[in-house]
């Protein structure tokens, strides 16, 4: 099928129309081009905007081919569906035998084309994802080349190329300090300047950021320097790009200062955490479990980040000293902890105008005894914390209508966005709750892969458990086989959450954390058979069942192989992210028919009726195999 229309006669010689196969070959040739260069003796030194492998031109070719491929696939789908639709319409008017037979074939074909629709969209998402992966991989490879060469000249050239790509001015100065030649590369925007000192050794490096009329946080300098010293040139350039974007927005959207507002968001989140700590007796672990998360600004990018979920095994593996360092934001390796989930805050273009802070106002959240002298159009509004019942937070807020005075200049069509990293597979209940909390009306605002129909959505079980229906676990001397019933829960992957006001972050974090706790519990069903497990006798068979109408509930049916005893347990993640457990006896279900547990309504599953010790074991481990082991040993 053609992917482009021929030009009008007389404009240029006719060329054969491109086909879908041509587009695939273009994409493959791009990948092969990079692979050949990476495999060559020169490595990635030639991968730059000036050739011989022109990354900018290659990027354009790749994007154009992706777009043509998607247009062709969609056009084929739509035109084919239209032809079948005409055939069905003809059958409704003339239901003769031949048309009836044809219409039956048409109905089957329409179903097949529906599957083609899903495949087409999935293919486009995969190809678009490959585009980013390809060029990120090239950037990482370039970083390794610069590090391997250990050449200040090569690094300085790389920084100048980065400045040119981002539209920044750049200057180079070479001086001798203590008989050591130091090259200083200056990258300058409209109000921000980055000075990078480069010496013959990595410990000679220094990064200094200056911002006009704004006192910036020196932790940004430290993070950028750390990325240079560890050889993460690609990560350093990403931070330069973030800072350049903030600089550019500040110049074009004056009087709004985006750099100041970025720091104000970080200060606001720190103030919220401070008040949560005071209400929770300084317990940082409880802030992570029921607060707005652990605020760690400038540890991942140019801006604030929040650690909103940490796996149970990681939590219990940290010492008291580690938690104290996390609390004081001095544990730099926290970003390397496995399985942690983050929110990274940035600014994006919006369809709706929002009010930004002037440079005289430092933060959105205020303490009970503090108020900004000049709050402009803002007034103080109190909000009860959704999970900490004895805490009331105060925020500076405006009305939804844009004023007519000079404060109108601070209303612009940009919004704060919490980028969910990694994307969080979520049930429809969580997606709707997040949309309601932030005033969104379209699921595509929080998920890039939102399907048009609910039945087209993948299942949470598949996203979390990777299509694994049966796994074997070894807990101590006990070998258990876990079987999962047919998937029930339709899901989306939440990748971003637009935030109209910083106060919404508190509720959004509680919603995402509940989903993350359930995903961890569900994902614990997936295990790996150890080498000697084949020689062990199975101690228990476990069947796990989920529910579409109660997506935070898991029913377990446990059969002890040696004793023949059957047990049933209901697990449910509450709204405050606690895992509660009920035994089948406590729910009034007989041993002979444990399947009756599935008929227990959600209203009966209250914290007061839960099994206290089993719930504690579930909350500590967040692991179905460990919960089963507890049942077998108690």
Coordinates of C-alpha atoms in Angstrom, one line a residue:
X1 CA 0.0 0.0 0.0
X2 CA 1.3 3.5 -0.8
X3 CA 2.4 5.8 1.9
X4 CA 2.6 9.0 -0.1
X5 CA 0.7 10.6 -3.0
X6 CA 2.5 11.2 -6.4
X7 CA 3.2 14.8 -7.3
X8 CA 1.1 16.7 -9.8
X9 CA 2.1 16.2 -13.5
X10 CA 4.9 18.6 -14.6
X11 CA 6.2 19.4 -11.2
X12 CA 8.9 16.7 -11.1
X13 CA 9.6 13.3 -12.5
X14 CA 7.2 10.7 -11.2
X15 CA 8.7 8.3 -8.7
X16 CA 7.3 5.0 -7.5
X17 CA 5.1 5.6 -4.4
X18 CA 6.5 4.6 -1.1
X19 CA 5.1 1.5 0.5
X20 CA 4.7 0.4 4.1
X21 CA 7.7 -2.0 3.5
X22 CA 9.7 1.0 2.4
X23 CA 9.0 2.8 5.7
X24 CA 10.0 -0.3 7.7
X25 CA 13.2 -0.5 5.7
X26 CA 13.9 3.2 6.4
X27 CA 13.5 2.6 10.1
X28 CA 15.7 -0.4 10.0
X29 CA 18.4 1.4 8.0
X30 CA 18.5 4.1 10.7
X31 CA 19.1 1.5 13.4
X32 CA 21.7 -0.2 11.3
X33 CA 23.5 3.1 10.7
X34 CA 23.9 3.7 14.4
X35 CA 24.9 0.1 15.0
X36 CA 27.6 0.2 12.4
X37 CA 29.0 3.4 13.8
X38 CA 28.9 2.0 17.3
X39 CA 30.7 -1.2 16.1
X40 CA 33.4 0.8 14.3
X41 CA 36.8 1.6 15.8
X42 CA 36.0 5.3 16.0
X43 CA 33.0 4.5 18.2
X44 CA 30.6 7.3 18.7
X45 CA 32.9 10.2 18.2
X46 CA 31.3 10.9 14.7
X47 CA 27.8 10.9 16.1
X48 CA 27.1 14.6 16.3
X49 CA 25.0 17.3 14.5
X50 CA 27.9 18.1 12.1
X51 CA 28.5 14.7 10.7
X52 CA 29.6 12.4 9.2
X53 CA 26.6 10.7 10.9
X54 CA 24.3 13.7 11.2
X55 CA 22.1 12.9 14.2
X56 CA 19.8 15.8 13.6
X57 CA 19.0 14.8 10.0
X58 CA 18.7 11.2 11.0
X59 CA 16.2 12.2 13.7
X60 CA 14.1 14.0 11.2
X61 CA 14.1 11.1 8.8
X62 CA 13.1 8.7 11.6
X63 CA 10.2 10.9 12.7
X64 CA 8.9 11.5 9.2
X65 CA 8.9 7.7 8.5
X66 CA 7.1 7.0 11.7
X67 CA 4.4 9.5 10.9
X68 CA 4.0 8.3 7.3
X69 CA 3.7 4.7 8.5
X70 CA 1.0 5.5 11.0
X71 CA -1.0 7.5 8.5
X72 CA -0.8 4.7 6.0
X73 CA -1.9 2.1 8.5
X74 CA -4.8 4.2 9.8
X75 CA -5.9 5.0 6.3
X76 CA -5.9 1.3 5.3
X77 CA -7.9 0.5 8.4
X78 CA -10.4 3.3 7.9
X79 CA -11.0 2.8 4.2
X80 CA -11.4 -1.0 4.7
X81 CA -13.8 -0.5 7.5
X82 CA -15.8 2.0 5.4
X83 CA -16.1 -0.5 2.5
X84 CA -17.4 -3.2 4.9
X85 CA -19.8 -0.6 6.4
X86 CA -21.2 0.1 3.0
X87 CA -21.7 -3.7 2.4
X88 CA -23.6 -4.0 5.7
X89 CA -25.8 -1.0 4.8
X90 CA -26.6 -2.7 1.5
X91 CA -27.6 -5.8 3.3
X92 CA -30.1 -3.9 5.5
X93 CA -31.8 -2.5 2.4
X94 CA -31.7 -5.8 0.3
X95 CA -31.4 -8.8 2.6
X96 CA -31.1 -11.4 -0.2
X97 CA -29.3 -14.6 0.2
X98 CA -26.0 -13.6 -1.4
X99 CA -25.8 -10.3 0.5
X100 CA -26.6 -12.1 3.7
X101 CA -23.7 -14.5 3.2
X102 CA -21.4 -11.6 2.3
X103 CA -22.6 -9.7 5.4
X104 CA -21.7 -12.5 7.7
X105 CA -18.2 -12.5 6.2
X106 CA -18.2 -8.7 6.7
X107 CA -19.0 -9.0 10.4
X108 CA -16.2 -11.4 10.9
X109 CA -13.9 -9.1 8.9
X110 CA -14.9 -6.1 11.0
X111 CA -14.0 -8.0 14.2
X112 CA -10.6 -8.8 12.6
X113 CA -10.1 -5.2 11.6
X114 CA -10.9 -4.1 15.2
X115 CA -7.9 -6.2 16.2
X116 CA -5.9 -4.6 13.4
X117 CA -6.9 -1.2 15.0
X118 CA -5.3 -2.2 18.3
X119 CA -2.2 -3.6 16.6
X120 CA -1.8 -0.4 14.5
X121 CA -1.9 1.8 17.6
X122 CA 0.4 -0.5 19.5
X123 CA 2.8 -0.5 16.6
X124 CA 2.9 3.2 16.4
X125 CA 3.5 3.5 20.1
X126 CA 6.4 1.0 19.9
X127 CA 8.0 2.8 16.9
X128 CA 7.6 6.2 18.6
X129 CA 9.2 4.7 21.7
X130 CA 12.0 3.3 19.7
X131 CA 12.8 6.8 18.4
X132 CA 13.5 8.1 21.9
X133 CA 15.4 4.9 22.9
X134 CA 17.5 5.1 19.8
X135 CA 18.7 8.7 20.4
X136 CA 19.0 8.2 24.2
X137 CA 21.2 5.2 23.5
X138 CA 23.3 7.3 21.1
X139 CA 23.7 10.0 23.8
X140 CA 24.8 7.4 26.3
X141 CA 27.2 6.0 23.9
X142 CA 28.7 9.5 23.2
X143 CA 29.1 9.9 27.0
X144 CA 31.1 6.7 27.2
X145 CA 33.3 7.8 24.3
X146 CA 34.0 11.2 26.0
X147 CA 34.7 9.5 29.3
X148 CA 36.9 6.9 27.6
X149 CA 39.0 9.5 25.8
X150 CA 39.6 11.5 29.0
X151 CA 40.2 14.5 26.9
X152 CA 39.2 18.0 28.2
X153 CA 39.3 19.3 24.6
X154 CA 36.8 16.7 23.5
X155 CA 34.5 17.4 26.5
X156 CA 34.7 21.2 25.8
X157 CA 33.8 20.6 22.2
X158 CA 30.8 18.5 23.3
X159 CA 29.6 21.2 25.6
X160 CA 29.9 23.9 22.9
X161 CA 27.9 21.6 20.5
X162 CA 25.2 21.2 23.2
X163 CA 25.0 25.0 23.6
X164 CA 24.6 25.5 19.9
X165 CA 21.8 22.8 19.7
X166 CA 19.9 24.6 22.6
X167 CA 20.4 28.1 21.2
X168 CA 22.7 29.2 24.1
X169 CA 25.6 31.5 23.8
X170 CA 28.9 29.9 24.6
X171 CA 32.4 31.1 25.5
X172 CA 35.7 29.4 26.2
X173 CA 38.5 30.6 28.4
X174 CA 41.8 28.8 29.1
X175 CA 43.8 29.6 32.3
X176 CA 46.5 28.0 34.4
X177 CA 45.8 27.5 38.1
X178 CA 48.5 26.0 40.2
X179 CA 50.3 24.9 37.1
X180 CA 47.2 23.1 35.9
X181 CA 45.5 24.1 32.6
X182 CA 41.8 24.7 33.2
X183 CA 39.4 25.2 30.4
X184 CA 36.2 27.1 31.3
X185 CA 33.2 26.7 29.0
X186 CA 30.4 29.2 29.7
X187 CA 26.9 28.4 28.5
X188 CA 24.7 31.5 28.7
X189 CA 21.0 32.0 28.3
X190 CA 18.9 35.2 28.9
X191 CA 19.0 35.1 32.7
X192 CA 21.0 32.0 33.6
X193 CA 24.7 31.2 33.1
X194 CA 26.5 27.9 33.5
X195 CA 30.3 27.9 34.0
X196 CA 32.0 24.5 33.6
X197 CA 35.7 24.2 34.6
X198 CA 37.4 21.2 32.9
X199 CA 40.8 20.0 33.9
X200 CA 43.0 17.0 33.0
X201 CA 41.4 14.9 35.8
X202 CA 37.7 14.5 36.8
X203 CA 38.4 16.0 40.2
X204 CA 39.5 19.2 38.6
X205 CA 35.9 19.8 37.4
X206 CA 33.7 22.5 38.8
X207 CA 30.2 23.6 37.9
X208 CA 28.7 27.0 38.9
X209 CA 25.2 28.2 38.0
X210 CA 24.2 31.9 38.2
X211 CA 20.6 33.2 37.8
X212 CA 19.8 36.9 37.6
X213 CA 17.7 38.2 40.5
X214 CA 17.1 34.6 41.8
X215 CA 18.9 32.8 44.6
X216 CA 19.1 29.3 43.2
X217 CA 19.7 26.1 45.1
X218 CA 23.4 25.0 45.0
X219 CA 22.2 21.3 45.0
X220 CA 21.6 21.8 41.2
X221 CA 25.3 22.6 40.8
X222 CA 26.3 19.6 42.8
X223 CA 24.1 17.2 40.8
X224 CA 25.4 18.6 37.4
X225 CA 29.0 18.2 38.7
X226 CA 28.3 14.7 39.9
X227 CA 27.0 13.7 36.5
X228 CA 30.1 15.1 34.8
X229 CA 32.5 13.4 37.3
X230 CA 30.8 10.1 36.9
X231 CA 30.9 10.4 33.1
X232 CA 27.2 10.8 32.6
X233 CA 27.6 13.5 29.9
X234 CA 24.1 12.7 28.4
X235 CA 22.6 13.2 31.9
X236 CA 24.4 16.5 32.2
X237 CA 23.2 17.7 28.8
X238 CA 19.7 16.8 29.8
X239 CA 19.9 19.1 32.8
X240 CA 21.4 21.9 30.7
X241 CA 18.4 21.4 28.4
X242 CA 15.9 21.7 31.3
X243 CA 17.6 24.9 32.6
X244 CA 17.6 26.3 29.1
X245 CA 13.9 25.7 28.7
X246 CA 13.2 27.4 32.0
X247 CA 15.4 30.3 30.9
X248 CA 13.6 30.6 27.6
X249 CA 10.1 30.5 29.1
X250 CA 11.1 33.2 31.6
X251 CA 12.2 35.5 28.7
X252 CA 9.1 34.9 26.6
X253 CA 6.5 34.8 29.4
X254 CA 7.6 37.8 31.4
X255 CA 6.8 38.9 34.1
X256 CA 6.4 35.2 35.1
X257 CA 9.8 33.8 36.3
X258 CA 9.7 30.0 35.7
X259 CA 13.0 29.5 37.5
X260 CA 11.6 31.2 40.6
X261 CA 8.3 29.3 40.4
X262 CA 10.3 26.0 40.1
X263 CA 12.1 26.8 43.3
X264 CA 8.8 27.9 44.9
X265 CA 7.2 24.5 44.2
X266 CA 10.2 22.8 45.8
X267 CA 9.9 25.1 48.8
X268 CA 6.2 24.4 49.0
X269 CA 6.7 20.6 49.0
X270 CA 9.3 20.9 51.7
X271 CA 6.9 23.0 53.8
X272 CA 4.2 20.3 53.4
X273 CA 6.6 17.6 54.4
X274 CA 7.8 19.7 57.4
X275 CA 4.2 20.0 58.7
X276 CA 3.6 16.3 58.1
X277 CA 6.7 15.4 60.1
X278 CA 5.6 17.5 63.0
X279 CA 2.1 15.8 62.9
X280 CA 3.8 12.3 62.7
X281 CA 6.4 12.9 65.5
X282 CA 9.2 13.2 63.0
X283 CA 8.8 9.7 61.6
X284 CA 10.0 9.9 58.0
X285 CA 8.8 6.3 57.2
X286 CA 5.2 7.3 58.1
X287 CA 5.5 10.3 55.9
X288 CA 6.3 7.9 53.1
X289 CA 3.4 5.7 53.9
X290 CA 0.6 8.2 54.6
X291 CA 2.0 11.7 53.8
X292 CA 2.8 13.4 50.5
X293 CA 5.9 11.4 50.0
X294 CA 9.6 12.2 50.7
X295 CA 10.5 15.4 49.0
X296 CA 14.0 15.2 47.4
X297 CA 14.6 18.3 45.2
X298 CA 17.4 18.4 42.7
X299 CA 18.4 14.8 43.1
X300 CA 17.1 13.6 39.7
X301 CA 16.7 16.8 37.6
X302 CA 16.5 20.6 37.6
X303 CA 13.4 20.8 39.8
X304 CA 11.7 19.0 42.7
X305 CA 11.1 15.3 42.9
X306 CA 9.0 13.2 45.3
X307 CA 9.6 9.6 46.3
X308 CA 6.1 8.4 46.8
X309 CA 6.6 4.6 47.0
X310 CA 9.4 2.3 48.2
X311 CA 9.1 -1.5 48.0
X312 CA 8.7 -3.3 51.4
X313 CA 11.9 -5.2 51.1
X314 CA 13.9 -2.0 50.4
X315 CA 12.2 -0.2 53.3
X316 CA 13.1 -2.9 55.8
X317 CA 16.7 -3.1 54.4
X318 CA 17.5 0.5 55.3
X319 CA 19.1 1.3 58.6
X320 CA 18.0 4.1 61.0
X321 CA 21.0 6.1 59.8
X322 CA 19.9 5.7 56.2
X323 CA 16.4 7.0 57.0
X324 CA 18.0 9.9 58.9
X325 CA 20.0 10.8 55.8
X326 CA 16.9 10.5 53.6
X327 CA 15.1 12.8 56.0
X328 CA 17.8 15.4 55.7
X329 CA 18.2 14.9 51.9
X330 CA 21.9 13.9 52.2
X331 CA 21.5 10.3 51.0
X332 CA 22.5 10.9 47.3
X333 CA 22.3 7.2 46.4
X334 CA 18.6 7.2 47.2
X335 CA 17.9 7.5 43.5
X336 CA 19.6 4.2 42.9
X337 CA 17.4 2.2 45.3
X338 CA 15.6 -0.5 43.3
X339 CA 11.9 -0.5 42.7
X340 CA 11.2 3.1 44.0
X341 CA 8.6 5.2 42.3
X342 CA 9.0 8.9 41.7
X343 CA 7.2 12.1 40.7
X344 CA 9.3 14.6 38.8
X345 CA 7.8 18.0 38.5
X346 CA 8.1 20.2 35.4
X347 CA 6.1 22.8 33.4
X348 CA 4.1 22.0 30.3
X349 CA 1.8 24.0 27.9
X350 CA -1.8 23.9 29.0
X351 CA -5.2 24.6 27.4
X352 CA -6.2 26.5 30.6
X353 CA -4.5 29.5 32.1
X354 CA -3.1 29.3 35.6
X355 CA -1.8 31.9 38.1
X356 CA 1.9 31.9 38.8
X357 CA 3.7 33.4 41.8
X358 CA 5.4 36.7 41.6
X359 CA 9.0 36.9 42.7
X360 CA 7.9 38.4 46.0
X361 CA 6.0 35.2 47.0
X362 CA 8.2 32.3 47.9
X363 CA 5.8 29.4 48.3
X364 CA 2.2 28.2 47.9
X365 CA 1.9 26.5 51.3
X366 CA 2.2 28.6 54.5
X367 CA 2.5 27.7 58.1
X368 CA -0.1 28.8 60.7
X369 CA 2.1 31.7 61.9
X370 CA 3.5 32.8 58.6
X371 CA 2.0 34.9 55.8
X372 CA 3.7 36.5 52.8
X373 CA 3.8 40.3 53.0
X374 CA 2.8 40.7 49.3
X375 CA 0.6 37.8 48.2
X376 CA -1.0 39.6 45.3
X377 CA -4.2 38.0 44.1
X378 CA -3.9 35.1 46.6
X379 CA -5.9 34.4 49.7
X380 CA -5.2 31.8 52.4
X381 CA -7.4 28.7 52.3
X382 CA -7.3 25.8 54.7
X383 CA -7.5 22.1 53.7
X384 CA -7.7 19.0 55.8
X385 CA -5.0 16.5 55.0
X386 CA -6.6 13.5 53.4
X387 CA -4.8 10.9 55.6
X388 CA -3.3 12.7 58.6
X389 CA -6.5 13.6 60.5
X390 CA -4.9 16.1 62.9
X391 CA -3.2 18.2 60.2
X392 CA -4.7 21.2 58.4
X393 CA -2.7 22.7 55.6
X394 CA -3.0 26.3 54.4
X395 CA -2.4 27.3 50.8
X396 CA -2.3 30.5 48.9
X397 CA -5.1 30.3 46.3
X398 CA -6.8 32.4 43.7
X399 CA -10.3 32.4 42.2
X400 CA -10.7 30.5 38.9
X401 CA -11.4 33.8 37.0
X402 CA -8.6 35.9 35.6
X403 CA -8.4 39.4 37.1
X404 CA -8.5 42.6 35.1
X405 CA -5.7 44.4 37.0
X406 CA -1.9 44.1 36.7
X407 CA -2.0 40.6 38.3
X408 CA -3.5 39.3 35.0
X409 CA 0.1 39.2 33.6
X410 CA 0.8 36.3 35.9
X411 CA -2.0 34.1 34.3
X412 CA -0.5 32.2 31.4
X413 CA -1.4 28.8 29.7
X414 CA 1.1 26.7 31.4
X415 CA 0.7 24.1 34.2
X416 CA 2.7 22.1 36.6
X417 CA 3.0 18.4 35.6
X418 CA 4.0 15.5 37.9
X419 CA 5.8 13.0 35.6
X420 CA 5.3 9.5 37.0
X421 CA 8.5 7.6 36.8
X422 CA 8.3 4.8 35.9
X423 CA 4.7 4.9 34.5
X424 CA 2.3 3.3 37.0
X425 CA -0.2 0.6 35.7
X426 CA -3.5 1.6 37.3
X427 CA -7.1 0.4 37.3
X428 CA -9.9 2.5 36.1
X429 CA -10.9 3.5 39.6
X430 CA -7.4 5.0 40.2
X431 CA -7.4 6.8 36.9
X432 CA -10.8 8.3 37.5
X433 CA -9.9 9.4 41.0
X434 CA -6.7 11.1 39.8
X435 CA -8.7 12.9 37.1
X436 CA -11.3 14.0 39.6
X437 CA -8.6 15.2 42.1
X438 CA -6.9 17.4 39.4
X439 CA -10.0 18.4 37.4
X440 CA -9.2 16.5 34.2
X441 CA -11.9 15.3 31.9
X442 CA -9.9 13.1 29.5
X443 CA -7.9 10.0 30.4
X444 CA -5.3 10.9 27.7
X445 CA -4.2 13.8 30.0
X446 CA -2.7 11.2 32.4
X447 CA -2.0 8.3 30.1
X448 CA -0.4 8.3 26.7
X449 CA -1.8 4.8 25.8
X450 CA -5.4 5.3 26.9
X451 CA -7.7 3.2 24.7
X452 CA -10.9 4.4 23.1
X453 CA -12.9 1.7 24.6
X454 CA -12.6 0.0 28.0
X455 CA -12.6 -3.5 26.5
X456 CA -9.5 -2.4 24.4
X457 CA -7.5 -1.7 27.5
X458 CA -4.9 -4.3 28.7
X459 CA -5.4 -5.9 32.1
X460 CA -3.5 -4.9 35.2
X461 CA -2.6 -8.6 35.8
X462 CA -0.8 -8.7 32.4
X463 CA 1.0 -5.3 32.9
X464 CA 2.1 -6.2 36.5
X465 CA 2.7 -9.9 36.1
X466 CA 3.9 -10.0 32.5
X467 CA 1.4 -12.7 31.3
X468 CA 2.7 -15.2 33.9
X469 CA -0.2 -17.5 35.0
X470 CA 1.7 -20.0 37.1
X471 CA 4.9 -19.6 39.2
X472 CA 6.8 -21.5 41.8
X473 CA 8.1 -19.9 45.0
X474 CA 10.5 -21.1 47.7
X475 CA 10.0 -19.5 51.1
X476 CA 12.4 -21.2 53.5
X477 CA 11.9 -24.9 53.2
X478 CA 8.4 -24.5 51.7
X479 CA 7.8 -24.8 48.0
X480 CA 4.5 -23.4 46.8
X481 CA 2.9 -23.2 43.4
X482 CA 0.8 -20.0 42.7
X483 CA -1.9 -20.1 40.0
X484 CA -3.6 -16.9 38.8
X485 CA -7.2 -17.0 37.6
X486 CA -8.2 -15.2 34.4
X487 CA -7.3 -11.5 34.5
X488 CA -10.2 -9.2 35.5
X489 CA -8.9 -5.7 36.0
X490 CA -8.7 -3.3 33.0
X491 CA -5.8 -0.9 33.3
X492 CA -4.0 2.2 32.0
X493 CA -0.4 3.3 32.6
X494 CA -0.4 6.7 34.3
X495 CA 2.7 8.6 33.1
X496 CA 1.9 12.2 33.9
X497 CA -0.5 14.1 36.1
X498 CA -1.3 17.8 35.3
X499 CA -1.5 19.8 38.6
X500 CA -3.6 22.9 38.6
X501 CA -2.5 23.8 42.2
X502 CA 0.2 22.4 44.4
X503 CA -2.4 21.4 47.0
X504 CA -3.6 18.6 44.7
X505 CA -0.3 16.8 45.0
X506 CA -1.1 15.5 48.5
X507 CA -4.3 13.7 47.3
X508 CA -2.6 12.5 44.1
X509 CA 0.2 10.9 46.0
X510 CA -2.2 9.0 48.2
X511 CA -4.1 7.7 45.2
X512 CA -0.9 6.6 43.3
X513 CA 0.6 5.0 46.4
X514 CA -2.5 2.9 47.0
X515 CA -2.2 1.6 43.5
X516 CA 1.5 1.0 43.9
X517 CA 1.0 -1.0 47.1
X518 CA -1.6 -3.2 45.3
X519 CA 0.7 -3.7 42.3
X520 CA 3.5 -4.8 44.6
X521 CA 1.2 -7.3 46.3
X522 CA -0.1 -8.6 43.0
X523 CA 3.3 -8.7 41.4
X524 CA 4.6 -10.9 44.3
X525 CA 2.8 -13.8 42.7
X526 CA 5.5 -13.8 40.0
X527 CA 8.5 -15.8 41.1
X528 CA 11.5 -17.7 39.8
X529 CA 12.1 -21.4 40.3
X530 CA 15.4 -22.0 42.0
X531 CA 17.9 -24.6 40.8
X532 CA 17.1 -27.2 43.5
X533 CA 13.4 -26.5 43.6
X534 CA 12.6 -29.5 41.3
X535 CA 13.7 -31.9 44.0
X536 CA 11.5 -30.3 46.7
X537 CA 8.0 -31.4 47.3
X538 CA 5.3 -28.8 46.8
X539 CA 4.1 -27.6 50.2
X540 CA 1.1 -25.7 49.0
X541 CA -1.0 -24.9 46.0
X542 CA -2.3 -21.3 45.9
X543 CA -5.0 -19.9 43.6
X544 CA -5.2 -16.1 43.3
X545 CA -8.3 -14.3 42.1
X546 CA -8.8 -10.6 41.4
X547 CA -12.1 -8.7 40.9
X548 CA -13.0 -6.2 38.2
X549 CA -15.6 -4.5 40.5
X550 CA -13.3 -4.3 43.5
X551 CA -9.8 -3.8 41.9
X552 CA -7.9 -3.5 45.2
X553 CA -9.0 -7.0 46.4
X554 CA -7.3 -10.3 46.1
X555 CA -8.8 -13.7 47.2
X556 CA -6.4 -16.5 47.9
X557 CA -7.3 -20.2 48.2
X558 CA -4.5 -22.2 49.8
X559 CA -4.3 -26.0 49.7
X560 CA -1.7 -27.5 52.1
X561 CA -0.4 -30.6 50.2
X562 CA 0.8 -32.6 53.2
X563 CA -2.1 -32.1 55.5
X564 CA -4.9 -31.5 52.9
X565 CA -6.1 -28.5 54.9
X566 CA -7.8 -25.8 52.8
X567 CA -7.6 -22.1 53.8
X568 CA -9.0 -19.0 52.3
X569 CA -7.8 -15.4 52.8
X570 CA -9.1 -12.1 51.5
X571 CA -6.5 -9.3 51.1
X572 CA -7.5 -5.7 50.4
X573 CA -5.6 -2.5 50.1
X574 CA -7.5 0.2 52.0
X575 CA -7.7 3.9 51.0
X576 CA -4.8 4.7 53.3
X577 CA -2.7 2.1 51.5
X578 CA -2.7 -0.4 54.4
X579 CA -3.0 -4.1 53.5
X580 CA -5.8 -5.7 55.5
X581 CA -6.5 -9.5 55.7
X582 CA -9.5 -11.6 56.6
X583 CA -9.5 -15.4 57.1
X584 CA -12.4 -17.4 55.6
X585 CA -13.5 -18.4 59.2
X586 CA -13.8 -14.8 60.2
X587 CA -16.0 -14.1 57.2
X588 CA -18.3 -17.0 58.0
X589 CA -17.2 -19.2 55.1
X590 CA -17.2 -23.0 55.6
X591 CA -14.1 -25.0 54.9
X592 CA -15.9 -27.1 52.4
X593 CA -16.8 -24.3 50.0
X594 CA -14.1 -21.6 50.1
X595 CA -15.4 -20.1 46.8
X596 CA -18.2 -18.5 48.8
X597 CA -15.6 -15.9 49.8
X598 CA -16.0 -14.2 46.4
X599 CA -19.6 -13.4 47.4
X600 CA -18.5 -11.4 50.4
X601 CA -19.4 -7.8 49.7
X602 CA -16.8 -5.1 50.0
X603 CA -18.8 -3.3 52.7
X604 CA -18.2 -6.3 55.0
X605 CA -14.4 -5.9 54.7
X606 CA -13.8 -3.4 57.4
X607 CA -10.6 -2.8 59.4
X608 CA -12.5 -3.7 62.6
X609 CA -13.3 -7.2 61.3
X610 CA -9.8 -7.8 59.8
X611 CA -7.3 -10.3 61.3
X612 CA -4.8 -8.0 63.2
X613 CA -1.8 -10.3 63.1
X614 CA -2.2 -11.6 59.6
X615 CA -2.8 -8.0 58.4
X616 CA 0.4 -6.9 60.1
X617 CA 2.3 -9.8 58.4
X618 CA 0.8 -8.7 55.0
X619 CA 1.6 -5.0 55.5
X620 CA 5.2 -5.8 56.5
X621 CA 6.0 -8.2 53.7
X622 CA 3.6 -7.1 50.9
X623 CA 4.2 -10.5 49.5
X624 CA 1.6 -13.3 48.9
X625 CA 4.2 -16.1 49.2
X626 CA 5.3 -14.9 52.6
X627 CA 1.6 -14.5 53.7
X628 CA 1.0 -18.1 52.6
X629 CA 4.1 -19.3 54.5
X630 CA 2.8 -17.5 57.6
X631 CA -0.5 -19.3 57.2
X632 CA 1.2 -22.7 56.9
X633 CA 3.4 -22.2 59.9
X634 CA 0.7 -20.7 62.2

